[in-house]
Coordinates of C-alpha atoms and ligand atoms in Angstrom, one line a residue:
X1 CA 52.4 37.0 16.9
X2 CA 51.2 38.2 20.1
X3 CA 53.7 40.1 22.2
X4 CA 55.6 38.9 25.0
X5 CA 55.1 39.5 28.3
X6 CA 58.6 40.0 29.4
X7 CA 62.2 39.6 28.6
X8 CA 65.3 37.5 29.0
X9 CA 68.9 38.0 28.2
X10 CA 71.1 35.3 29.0
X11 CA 70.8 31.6 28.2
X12 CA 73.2 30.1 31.1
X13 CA 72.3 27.4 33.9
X14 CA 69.9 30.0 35.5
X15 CA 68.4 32.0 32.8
X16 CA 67.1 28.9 31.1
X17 CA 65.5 27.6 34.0
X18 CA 64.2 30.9 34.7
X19 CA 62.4 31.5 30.7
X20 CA 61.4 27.2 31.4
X21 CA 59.9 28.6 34.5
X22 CA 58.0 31.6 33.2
X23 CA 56.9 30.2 29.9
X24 CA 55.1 27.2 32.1
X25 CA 53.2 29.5 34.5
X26 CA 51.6 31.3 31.6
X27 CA 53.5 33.7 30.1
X28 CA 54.7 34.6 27.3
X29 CA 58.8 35.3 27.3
X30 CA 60.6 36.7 24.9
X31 CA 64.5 35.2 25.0
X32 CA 67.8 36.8 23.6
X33 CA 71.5 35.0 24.2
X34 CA 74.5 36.8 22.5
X35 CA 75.4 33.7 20.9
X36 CA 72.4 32.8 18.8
X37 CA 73.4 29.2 18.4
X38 CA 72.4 28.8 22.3
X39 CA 68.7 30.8 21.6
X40 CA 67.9 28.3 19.1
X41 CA 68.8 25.4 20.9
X42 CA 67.1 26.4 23.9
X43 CA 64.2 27.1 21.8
X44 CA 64.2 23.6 20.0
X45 CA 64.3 21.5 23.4
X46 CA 61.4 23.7 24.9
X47 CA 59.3 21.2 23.7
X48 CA 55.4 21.7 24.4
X49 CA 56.6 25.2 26.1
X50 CA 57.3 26.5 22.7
X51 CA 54.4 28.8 22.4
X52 CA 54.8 30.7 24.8
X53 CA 58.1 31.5 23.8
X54 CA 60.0 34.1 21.4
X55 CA 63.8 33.5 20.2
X56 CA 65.2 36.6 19.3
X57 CA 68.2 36.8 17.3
X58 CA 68.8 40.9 18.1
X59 CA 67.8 43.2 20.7
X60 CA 66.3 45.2 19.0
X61 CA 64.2 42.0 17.5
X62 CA 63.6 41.2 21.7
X63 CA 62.5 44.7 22.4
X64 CA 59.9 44.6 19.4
X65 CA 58.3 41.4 20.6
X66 CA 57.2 42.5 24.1
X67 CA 54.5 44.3 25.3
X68 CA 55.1 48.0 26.4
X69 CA 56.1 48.7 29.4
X70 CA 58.9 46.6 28.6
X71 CA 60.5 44.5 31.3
X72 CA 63.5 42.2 30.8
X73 CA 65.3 40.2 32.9
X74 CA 69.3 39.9 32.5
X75 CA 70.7 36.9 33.5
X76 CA 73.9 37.5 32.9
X77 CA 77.4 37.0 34.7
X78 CA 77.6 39.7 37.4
X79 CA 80.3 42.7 36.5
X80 CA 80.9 44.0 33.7
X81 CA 78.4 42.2 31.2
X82 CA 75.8 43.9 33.1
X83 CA 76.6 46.8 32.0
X84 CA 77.8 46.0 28.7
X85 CA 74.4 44.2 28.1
X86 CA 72.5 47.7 29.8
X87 CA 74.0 49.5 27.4
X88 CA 73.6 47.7 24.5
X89 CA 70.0 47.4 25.2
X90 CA 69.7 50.8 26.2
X91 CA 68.9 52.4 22.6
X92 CA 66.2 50.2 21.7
X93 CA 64.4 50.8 25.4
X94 CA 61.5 53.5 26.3
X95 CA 61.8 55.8 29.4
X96 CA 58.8 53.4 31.0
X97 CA 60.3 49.9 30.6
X98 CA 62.4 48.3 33.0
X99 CA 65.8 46.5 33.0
X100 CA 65.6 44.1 35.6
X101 CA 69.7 42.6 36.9
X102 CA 68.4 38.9 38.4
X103 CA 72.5 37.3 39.0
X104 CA 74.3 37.9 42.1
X105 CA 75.2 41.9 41.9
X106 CA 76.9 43.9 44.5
X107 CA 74.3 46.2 45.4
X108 CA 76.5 49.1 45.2
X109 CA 76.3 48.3 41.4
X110 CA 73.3 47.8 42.1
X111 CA 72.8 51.7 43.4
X112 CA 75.4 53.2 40.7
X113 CA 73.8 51.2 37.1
X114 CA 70.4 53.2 38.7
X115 CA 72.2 56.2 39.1
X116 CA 74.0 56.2 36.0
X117 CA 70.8 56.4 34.4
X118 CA 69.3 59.5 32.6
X119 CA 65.8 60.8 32.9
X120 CA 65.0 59.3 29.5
X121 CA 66.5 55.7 29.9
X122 CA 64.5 53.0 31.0
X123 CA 64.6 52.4 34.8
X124 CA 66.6 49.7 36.7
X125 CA 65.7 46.9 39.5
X126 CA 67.9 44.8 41.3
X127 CA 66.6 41.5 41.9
X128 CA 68.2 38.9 44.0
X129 CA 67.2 35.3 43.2
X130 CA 68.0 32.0 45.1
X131 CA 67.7 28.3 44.8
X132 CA 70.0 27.3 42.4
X133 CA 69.1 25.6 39.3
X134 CA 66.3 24.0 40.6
X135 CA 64.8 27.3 42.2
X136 CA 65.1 29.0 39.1
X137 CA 62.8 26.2 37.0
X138 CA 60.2 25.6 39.9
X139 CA 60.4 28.2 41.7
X140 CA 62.8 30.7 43.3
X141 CA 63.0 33.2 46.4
X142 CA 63.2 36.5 44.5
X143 CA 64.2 39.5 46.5
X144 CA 63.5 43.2 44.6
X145 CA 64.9 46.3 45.0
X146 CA 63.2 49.3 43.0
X147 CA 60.6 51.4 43.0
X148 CA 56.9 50.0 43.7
X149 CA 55.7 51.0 40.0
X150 CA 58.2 48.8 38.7
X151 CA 57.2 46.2 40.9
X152 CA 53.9 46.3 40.4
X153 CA 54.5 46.0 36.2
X154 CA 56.3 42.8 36.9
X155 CA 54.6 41.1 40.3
X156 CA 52.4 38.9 38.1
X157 CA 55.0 37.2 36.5
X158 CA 57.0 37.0 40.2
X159 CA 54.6 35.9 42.0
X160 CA 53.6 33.3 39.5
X161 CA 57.4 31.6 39.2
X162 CA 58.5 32.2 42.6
X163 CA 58.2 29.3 45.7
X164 CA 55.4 29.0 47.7
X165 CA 55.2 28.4 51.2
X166 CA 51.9 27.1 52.1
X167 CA 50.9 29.1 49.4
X168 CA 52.2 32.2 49.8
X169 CA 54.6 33.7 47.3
X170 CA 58.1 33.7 48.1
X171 CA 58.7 37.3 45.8
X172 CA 58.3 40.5 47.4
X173 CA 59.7 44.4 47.0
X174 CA 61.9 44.7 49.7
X175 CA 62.9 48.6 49.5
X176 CA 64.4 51.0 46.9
X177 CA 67.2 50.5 44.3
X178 CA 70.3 48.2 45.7
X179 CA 67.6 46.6 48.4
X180 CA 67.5 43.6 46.9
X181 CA 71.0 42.7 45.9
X182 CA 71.6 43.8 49.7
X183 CA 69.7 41.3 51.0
X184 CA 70.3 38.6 48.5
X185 CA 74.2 39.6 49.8
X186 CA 73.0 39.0 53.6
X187 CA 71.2 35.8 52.6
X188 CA 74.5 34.4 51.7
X189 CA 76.3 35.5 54.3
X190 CA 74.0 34.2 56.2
X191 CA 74.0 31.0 54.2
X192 CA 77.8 30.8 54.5
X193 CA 77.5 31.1 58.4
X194 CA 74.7 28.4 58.3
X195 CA 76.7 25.9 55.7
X196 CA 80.0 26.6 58.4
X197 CA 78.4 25.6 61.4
X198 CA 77.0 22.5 59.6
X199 CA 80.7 21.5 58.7
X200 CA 81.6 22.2 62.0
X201 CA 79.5 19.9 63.8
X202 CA 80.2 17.4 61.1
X203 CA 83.6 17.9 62.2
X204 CA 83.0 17.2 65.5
X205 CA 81.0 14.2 64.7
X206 CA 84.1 12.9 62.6
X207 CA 86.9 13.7 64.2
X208 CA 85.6 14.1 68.3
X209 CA 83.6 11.1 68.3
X210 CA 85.2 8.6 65.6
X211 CA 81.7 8.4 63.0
X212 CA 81.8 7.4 59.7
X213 CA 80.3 9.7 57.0
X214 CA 77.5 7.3 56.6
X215 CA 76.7 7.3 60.6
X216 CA 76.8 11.3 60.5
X217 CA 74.5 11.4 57.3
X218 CA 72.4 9.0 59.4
X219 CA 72.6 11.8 62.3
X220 CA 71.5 14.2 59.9
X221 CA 69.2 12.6 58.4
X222 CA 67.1 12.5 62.0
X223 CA 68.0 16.2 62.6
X224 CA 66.1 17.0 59.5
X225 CA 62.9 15.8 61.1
X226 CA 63.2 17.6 64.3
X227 CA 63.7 21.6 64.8
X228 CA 66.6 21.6 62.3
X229 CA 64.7 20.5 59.1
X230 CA 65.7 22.6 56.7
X231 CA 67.3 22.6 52.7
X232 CA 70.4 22.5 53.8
X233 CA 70.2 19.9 56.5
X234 CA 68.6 17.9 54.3
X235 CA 71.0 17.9 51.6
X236 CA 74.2 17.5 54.1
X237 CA 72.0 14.3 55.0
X238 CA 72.4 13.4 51.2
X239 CA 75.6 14.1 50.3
X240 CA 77.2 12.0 54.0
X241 CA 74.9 9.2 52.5
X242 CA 76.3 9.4 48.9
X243 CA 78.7 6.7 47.6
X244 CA 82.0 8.2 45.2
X245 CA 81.4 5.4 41.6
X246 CA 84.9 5.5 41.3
X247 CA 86.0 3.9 45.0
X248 CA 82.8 2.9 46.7
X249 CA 84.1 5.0 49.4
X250 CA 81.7 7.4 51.0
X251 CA 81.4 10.6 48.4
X252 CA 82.5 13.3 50.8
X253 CA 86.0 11.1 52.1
X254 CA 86.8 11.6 48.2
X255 CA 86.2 15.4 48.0
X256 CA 89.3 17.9 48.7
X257 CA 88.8 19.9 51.5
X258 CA 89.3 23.3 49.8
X259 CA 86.1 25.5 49.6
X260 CA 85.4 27.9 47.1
X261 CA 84.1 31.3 47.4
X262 CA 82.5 33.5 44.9
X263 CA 82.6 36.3 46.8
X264 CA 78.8 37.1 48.4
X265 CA 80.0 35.7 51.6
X266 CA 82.8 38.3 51.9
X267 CA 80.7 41.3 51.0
X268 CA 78.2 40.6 53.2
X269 CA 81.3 40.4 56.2
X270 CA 82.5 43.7 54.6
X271 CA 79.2 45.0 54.3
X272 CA 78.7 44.5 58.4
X273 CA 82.3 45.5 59.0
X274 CA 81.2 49.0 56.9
X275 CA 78.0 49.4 58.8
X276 CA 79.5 48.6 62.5
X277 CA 77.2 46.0 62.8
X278 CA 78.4 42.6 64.3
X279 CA 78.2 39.4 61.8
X280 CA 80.7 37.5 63.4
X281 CA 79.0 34.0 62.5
X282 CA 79.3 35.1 59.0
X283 CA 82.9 36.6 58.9
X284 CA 84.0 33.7 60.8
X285 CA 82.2 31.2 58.3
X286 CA 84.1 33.7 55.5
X287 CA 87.6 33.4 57.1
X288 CA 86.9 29.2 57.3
X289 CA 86.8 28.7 53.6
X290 CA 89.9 31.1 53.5
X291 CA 91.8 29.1 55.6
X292 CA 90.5 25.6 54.2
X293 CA 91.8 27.0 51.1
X294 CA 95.3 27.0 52.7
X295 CA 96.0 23.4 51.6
X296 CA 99.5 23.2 52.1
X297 CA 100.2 25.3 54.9
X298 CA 97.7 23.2 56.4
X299 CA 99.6 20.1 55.7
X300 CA 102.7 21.7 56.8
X301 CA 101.2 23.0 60.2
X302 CA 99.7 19.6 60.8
X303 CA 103.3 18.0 60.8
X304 CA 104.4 21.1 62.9
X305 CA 101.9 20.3 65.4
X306 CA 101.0 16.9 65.4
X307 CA 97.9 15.2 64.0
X308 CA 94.6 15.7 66.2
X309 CA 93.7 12.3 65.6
X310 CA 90.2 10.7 66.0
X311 CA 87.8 10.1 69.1
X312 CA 89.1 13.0 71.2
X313 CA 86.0 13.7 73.2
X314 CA 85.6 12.5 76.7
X315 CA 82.3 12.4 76.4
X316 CA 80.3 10.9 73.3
X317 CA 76.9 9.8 74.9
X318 CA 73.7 10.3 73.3
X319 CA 73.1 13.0 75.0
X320 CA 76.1 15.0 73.7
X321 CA 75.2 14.1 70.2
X322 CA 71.4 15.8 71.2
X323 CA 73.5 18.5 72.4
X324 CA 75.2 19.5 69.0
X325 CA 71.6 19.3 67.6
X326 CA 70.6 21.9 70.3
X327 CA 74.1 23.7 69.7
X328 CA 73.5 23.5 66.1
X329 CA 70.2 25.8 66.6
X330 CA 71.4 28.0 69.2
X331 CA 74.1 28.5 67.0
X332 CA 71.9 29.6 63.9
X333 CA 69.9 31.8 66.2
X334 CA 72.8 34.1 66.8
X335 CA 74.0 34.4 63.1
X336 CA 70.7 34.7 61.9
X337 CA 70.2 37.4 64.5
X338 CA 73.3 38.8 63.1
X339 CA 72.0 38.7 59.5
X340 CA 69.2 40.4 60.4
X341 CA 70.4 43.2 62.7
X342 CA 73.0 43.8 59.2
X343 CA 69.7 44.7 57.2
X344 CA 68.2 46.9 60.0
X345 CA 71.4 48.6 60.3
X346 CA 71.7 49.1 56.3
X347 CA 68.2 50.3 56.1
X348 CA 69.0 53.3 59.2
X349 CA 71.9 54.0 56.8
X350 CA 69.9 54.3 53.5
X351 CA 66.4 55.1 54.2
X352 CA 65.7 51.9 53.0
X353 CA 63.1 50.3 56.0
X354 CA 63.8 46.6 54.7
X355 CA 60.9 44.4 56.4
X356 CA 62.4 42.1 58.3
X357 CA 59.0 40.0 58.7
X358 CA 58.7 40.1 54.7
X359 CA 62.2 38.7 54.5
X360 CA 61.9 35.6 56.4
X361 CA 58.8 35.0 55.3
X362 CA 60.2 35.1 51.5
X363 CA 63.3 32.7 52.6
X364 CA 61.1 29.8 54.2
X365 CA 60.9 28.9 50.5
X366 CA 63.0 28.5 47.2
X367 CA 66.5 30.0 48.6
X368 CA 69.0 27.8 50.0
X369 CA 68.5 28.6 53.7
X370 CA 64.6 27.6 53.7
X371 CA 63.4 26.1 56.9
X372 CA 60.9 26.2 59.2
X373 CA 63.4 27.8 61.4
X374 CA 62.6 31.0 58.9
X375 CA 58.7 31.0 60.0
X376 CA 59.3 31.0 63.0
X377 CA 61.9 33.9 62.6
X378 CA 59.2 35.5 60.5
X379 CA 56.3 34.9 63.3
X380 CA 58.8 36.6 65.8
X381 CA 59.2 39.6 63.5
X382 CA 55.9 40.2 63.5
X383 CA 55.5 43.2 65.9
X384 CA 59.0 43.7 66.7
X385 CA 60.6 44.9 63.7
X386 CA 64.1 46.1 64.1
X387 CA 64.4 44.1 67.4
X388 CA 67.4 42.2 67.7
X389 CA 66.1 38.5 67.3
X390 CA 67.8 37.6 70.6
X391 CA 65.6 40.3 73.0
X392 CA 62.1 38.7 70.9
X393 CA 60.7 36.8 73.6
X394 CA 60.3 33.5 72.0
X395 CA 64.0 33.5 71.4
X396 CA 65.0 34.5 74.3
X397 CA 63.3 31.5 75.6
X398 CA 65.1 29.2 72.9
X399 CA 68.6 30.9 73.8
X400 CA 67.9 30.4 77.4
X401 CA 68.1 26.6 77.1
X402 CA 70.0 26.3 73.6
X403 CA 73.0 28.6 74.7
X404 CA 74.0 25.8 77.3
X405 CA 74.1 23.0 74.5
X406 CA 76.2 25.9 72.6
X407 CA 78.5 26.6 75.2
X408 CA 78.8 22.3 76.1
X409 CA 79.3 21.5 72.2
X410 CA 82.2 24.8 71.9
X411 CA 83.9 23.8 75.4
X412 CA 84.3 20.1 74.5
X413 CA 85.4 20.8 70.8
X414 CA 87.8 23.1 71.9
X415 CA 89.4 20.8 74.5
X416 CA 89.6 18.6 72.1
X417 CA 91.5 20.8 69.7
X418 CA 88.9 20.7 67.1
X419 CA 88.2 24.0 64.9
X420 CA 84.5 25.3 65.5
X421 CA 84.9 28.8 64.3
X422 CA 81.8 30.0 63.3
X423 CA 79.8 28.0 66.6
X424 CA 81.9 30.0 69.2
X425 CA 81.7 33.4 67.4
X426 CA 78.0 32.8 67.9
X427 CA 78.5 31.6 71.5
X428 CA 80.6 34.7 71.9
X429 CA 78.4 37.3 70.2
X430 CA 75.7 35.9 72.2
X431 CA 77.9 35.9 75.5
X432 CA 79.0 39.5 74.7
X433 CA 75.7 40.5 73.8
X434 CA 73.6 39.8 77.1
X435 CA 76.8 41.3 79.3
X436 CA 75.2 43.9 80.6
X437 CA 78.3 46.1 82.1
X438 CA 81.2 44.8 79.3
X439 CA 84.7 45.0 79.4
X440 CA 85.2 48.2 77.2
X441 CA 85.2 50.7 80.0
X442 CA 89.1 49.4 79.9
X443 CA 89.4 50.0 76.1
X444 CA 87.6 53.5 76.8
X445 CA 90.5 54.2 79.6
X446 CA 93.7 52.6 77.1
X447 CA 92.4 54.8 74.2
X448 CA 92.1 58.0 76.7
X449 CA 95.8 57.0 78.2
X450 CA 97.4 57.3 74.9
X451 CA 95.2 59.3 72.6
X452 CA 93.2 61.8 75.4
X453 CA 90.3 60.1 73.2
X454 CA 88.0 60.6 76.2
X455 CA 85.2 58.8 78.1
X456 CA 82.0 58.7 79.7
X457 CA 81.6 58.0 83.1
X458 CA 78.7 55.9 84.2
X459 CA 75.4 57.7 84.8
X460 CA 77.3 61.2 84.0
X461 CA 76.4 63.4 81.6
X462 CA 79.4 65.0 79.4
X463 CA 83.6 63.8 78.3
X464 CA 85.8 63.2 81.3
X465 CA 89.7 62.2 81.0
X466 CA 91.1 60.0 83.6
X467 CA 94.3 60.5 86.2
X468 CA 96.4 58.5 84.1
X469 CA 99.1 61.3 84.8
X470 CA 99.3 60.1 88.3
X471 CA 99.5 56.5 87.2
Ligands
6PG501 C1 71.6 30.9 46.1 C2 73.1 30.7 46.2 C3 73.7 31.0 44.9 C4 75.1 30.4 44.8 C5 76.1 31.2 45.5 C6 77.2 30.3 46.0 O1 71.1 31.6 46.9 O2 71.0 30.3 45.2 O3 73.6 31.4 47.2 O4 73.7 32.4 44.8 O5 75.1 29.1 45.0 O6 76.7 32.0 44.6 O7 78.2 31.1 46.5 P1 79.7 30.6 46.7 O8 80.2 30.1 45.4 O9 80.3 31.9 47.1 O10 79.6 29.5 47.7

């Protein structure tokens, strides 16, 4: 039988889709599950895509039946499988193939697995992949991290699988060893902040102005035709629209207002925290599920406080509902900004040069946060890599009018006591970020008062400590 043309370990949600998804652009994939029940099953409802498959039973059977240089994908749960399955695969591998980690890996893992490997072992890639289910079986984003040879030994079968946005592959190299996972991590992050401010406004929709879930879906559903439209617009359209079976009652009134987290969200926050880079959108979007978690308390503080009620807002014209859709925008700008900036910051700390153009142009497709939006973000990159998306002049344009729809939407939601978290962290980061003379000379004097820490003083060249004995 003729020899596969790559690899894949792990039969779950993702990696079938992903085998489905290879096998019908072409090639030939070789598939191994550890429980060999779920190989032959997934083999027997391939149906016509059959051919192009082999089920392997061992992994030493799965490195036999493809074609040297050996790449295979593991689509495993992220941890410690990884490397169980690395090095159980390990002894059957050649110095030139490639082990390719496709879940949701920290890309410190990421770095050490790469590390960890001798001269003689195969080599290692991190690939982040998004879109869900549905990505995975027509087409993902797929963000890489390793060197290009390895990239180039596998870029057929990428490029082939992957979205395509007007045509152009959503799959690209993005930088050395953890790269990938890094940005995968920042895409979620930013997908967290993105997901928050959505709630948010919903939130403002519901509770501010008195809607139903069917009149915000409706909302929504216009948004997605104007500058919003994107994936997850879209589907917040959807799922306001959707009616629970059980009730009749709109299927989000049903739904517990608990969000989980698997944990990308935080490490990007952590990751920004670590590289002194703001993500405020994105830490306050991580803090929101932590404290919707807090069920309970919630209650508890509710009857402590009193209920905020419905219809707070004074005002609930037209044109404040065409200002959350402005505020809405302005609102991604400054945590996609803030995504962003985390990348350029990582790459001065690793040597990594991550293209920021490359990256949006990869997410207008396939991944959860695809959008126009990200073309645009990509257009602006062009020529200004590294530049804070706020200073690139067709955004500061967009700010310039957006901001004030931002700062309208956060005043009125606050007055009204309604939580919009991850909207005024990006009005603030915004505010703090275009304040030319700040407020931290004062920090700068408090930390020389108490820890002789000293200070610059403006257009002086050198430390100076302030008279703080004669104070
Ligand atoms: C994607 C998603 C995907 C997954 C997240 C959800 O890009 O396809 O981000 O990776 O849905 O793991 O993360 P939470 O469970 O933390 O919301």
């Amino acid at each position: 039988m003729q020899q596969a043309d790559i690899g894949l370990i792990g039969l779950g949600v993702m990696g079938t889709n992903l085998a489905l998804n290879i096998a019908e652009n072409g090639y030939r994939v070789a598939v191994f599950n550890r429980t060999v029940a779920k190989t032959n099953e997934f083999y027997a409802d391939a149906g016509d895509l059959q051919d192009k498959i082999i089920a392997c039973e061992t992994l030493e059977d799965l490195a036999k039946n493809i074609r040297a240089p050996r790449p295979i994908i593991l689509m495993v749960k992220a941890g410690e499988a990884v490397d169980e399955q690395i090095a159980a695969l390990k002894p059957f591998l050649a110095k030139e193939d490639i082990i390719i980690d496709a879940g949701n890996a920290n890309f410190h893992d990421t770095v050490r697995r790469l590390a960890e490997l001798g001269a003689n072992d195969p080599t290692f890639v991190g690939m982040g992949v998004s879109g869900g289910e549905e990505g995975a079986r027509h087409g993902p984003s797929i963000m890489v991290g390793g060197t290009p040879e390895s990239y180039a030994r596998i870029e057929p079968v990428l490029t082939a699988i992957s979205a395509k946005y007007e045509g152009e592959s959503c799959s690209a190299l993005l930088g050395p060893d953890g790269a990938g996972h890094f940005v995968k991590t920042i895409h979620n992050g930013i997908e967290y902040a993105d997901m928050q401010m959505i709630a948010e406004v919903y939130g403002v929709l519901r509770d501010g102005l008195g809607l139903t879930s069917e009149a915000i879906g409706k909302i929504f559903d216009k948004w997605n035709a104007g500058p919003l439209n994107s994936y997850l617009i879209e589907i917040t359209a959807k799922v306001l629209l959707a009616t629970d079976k059980k009730t009749g009652k709109p299927a989000v009134d049903i739904i517990l207002d608990s969000a989980g987290q698997k944990g990308t969200g935080r490490w990007a926050a952590i990751e920004a925290q670590m590289l002194g880079i703001p993500a405020t959108g994105i830490e306050a979007a991580v803090a929101a599920r932590s404290i919707s978690s807090m069920v309970k308390q919630r209650a508890e503080a509710e009857k402590a406080y009193g209920d905020l009620g419905t219809a707070k807002l004074s005002d609930n014209s037209q044109a404040f509902i065409d200002a959350l859709e402005q505020g809405l925008l302005a609102g991604k700008i400054a945590a996609y900004a803030q995504g962003f900036d985390v990348m350029v910051g990582a790459s001065k700390e690793r040597g990594w040069d991550i293209p920021l153009a490359t990256t949006a142009r990869i997410w207008r497709a396939g991944c959860i946060i695809r959008s126009q939006f990200l073309d645009q973000i990509a257009a602006a990159f062009e020529g200004s890599e590294g530049t804070n998306l706020l200073l690139v002049p067709a955004f500061v344009e967009r700010m310039k009018s957006g901001s004030k729809s931002l700062r309208k939407v956060v005043s009125e939601a606050s007055l009204a006591g309604l939580p919009v978290p991850a909207l005024s962290a990006a009005l603030n980061y915004f505010d703090g970020f275009r304040q030319a003379r700040g407020t931290a000379n004062v920090i700068q004097a408090q930390r020389d008062f108490f820890g002789a820490h000293g200070f610059k003083r403006l257009g002086e060249e050198g430390d100076f400590h302030g008279p703080w004995s004669d104070a």
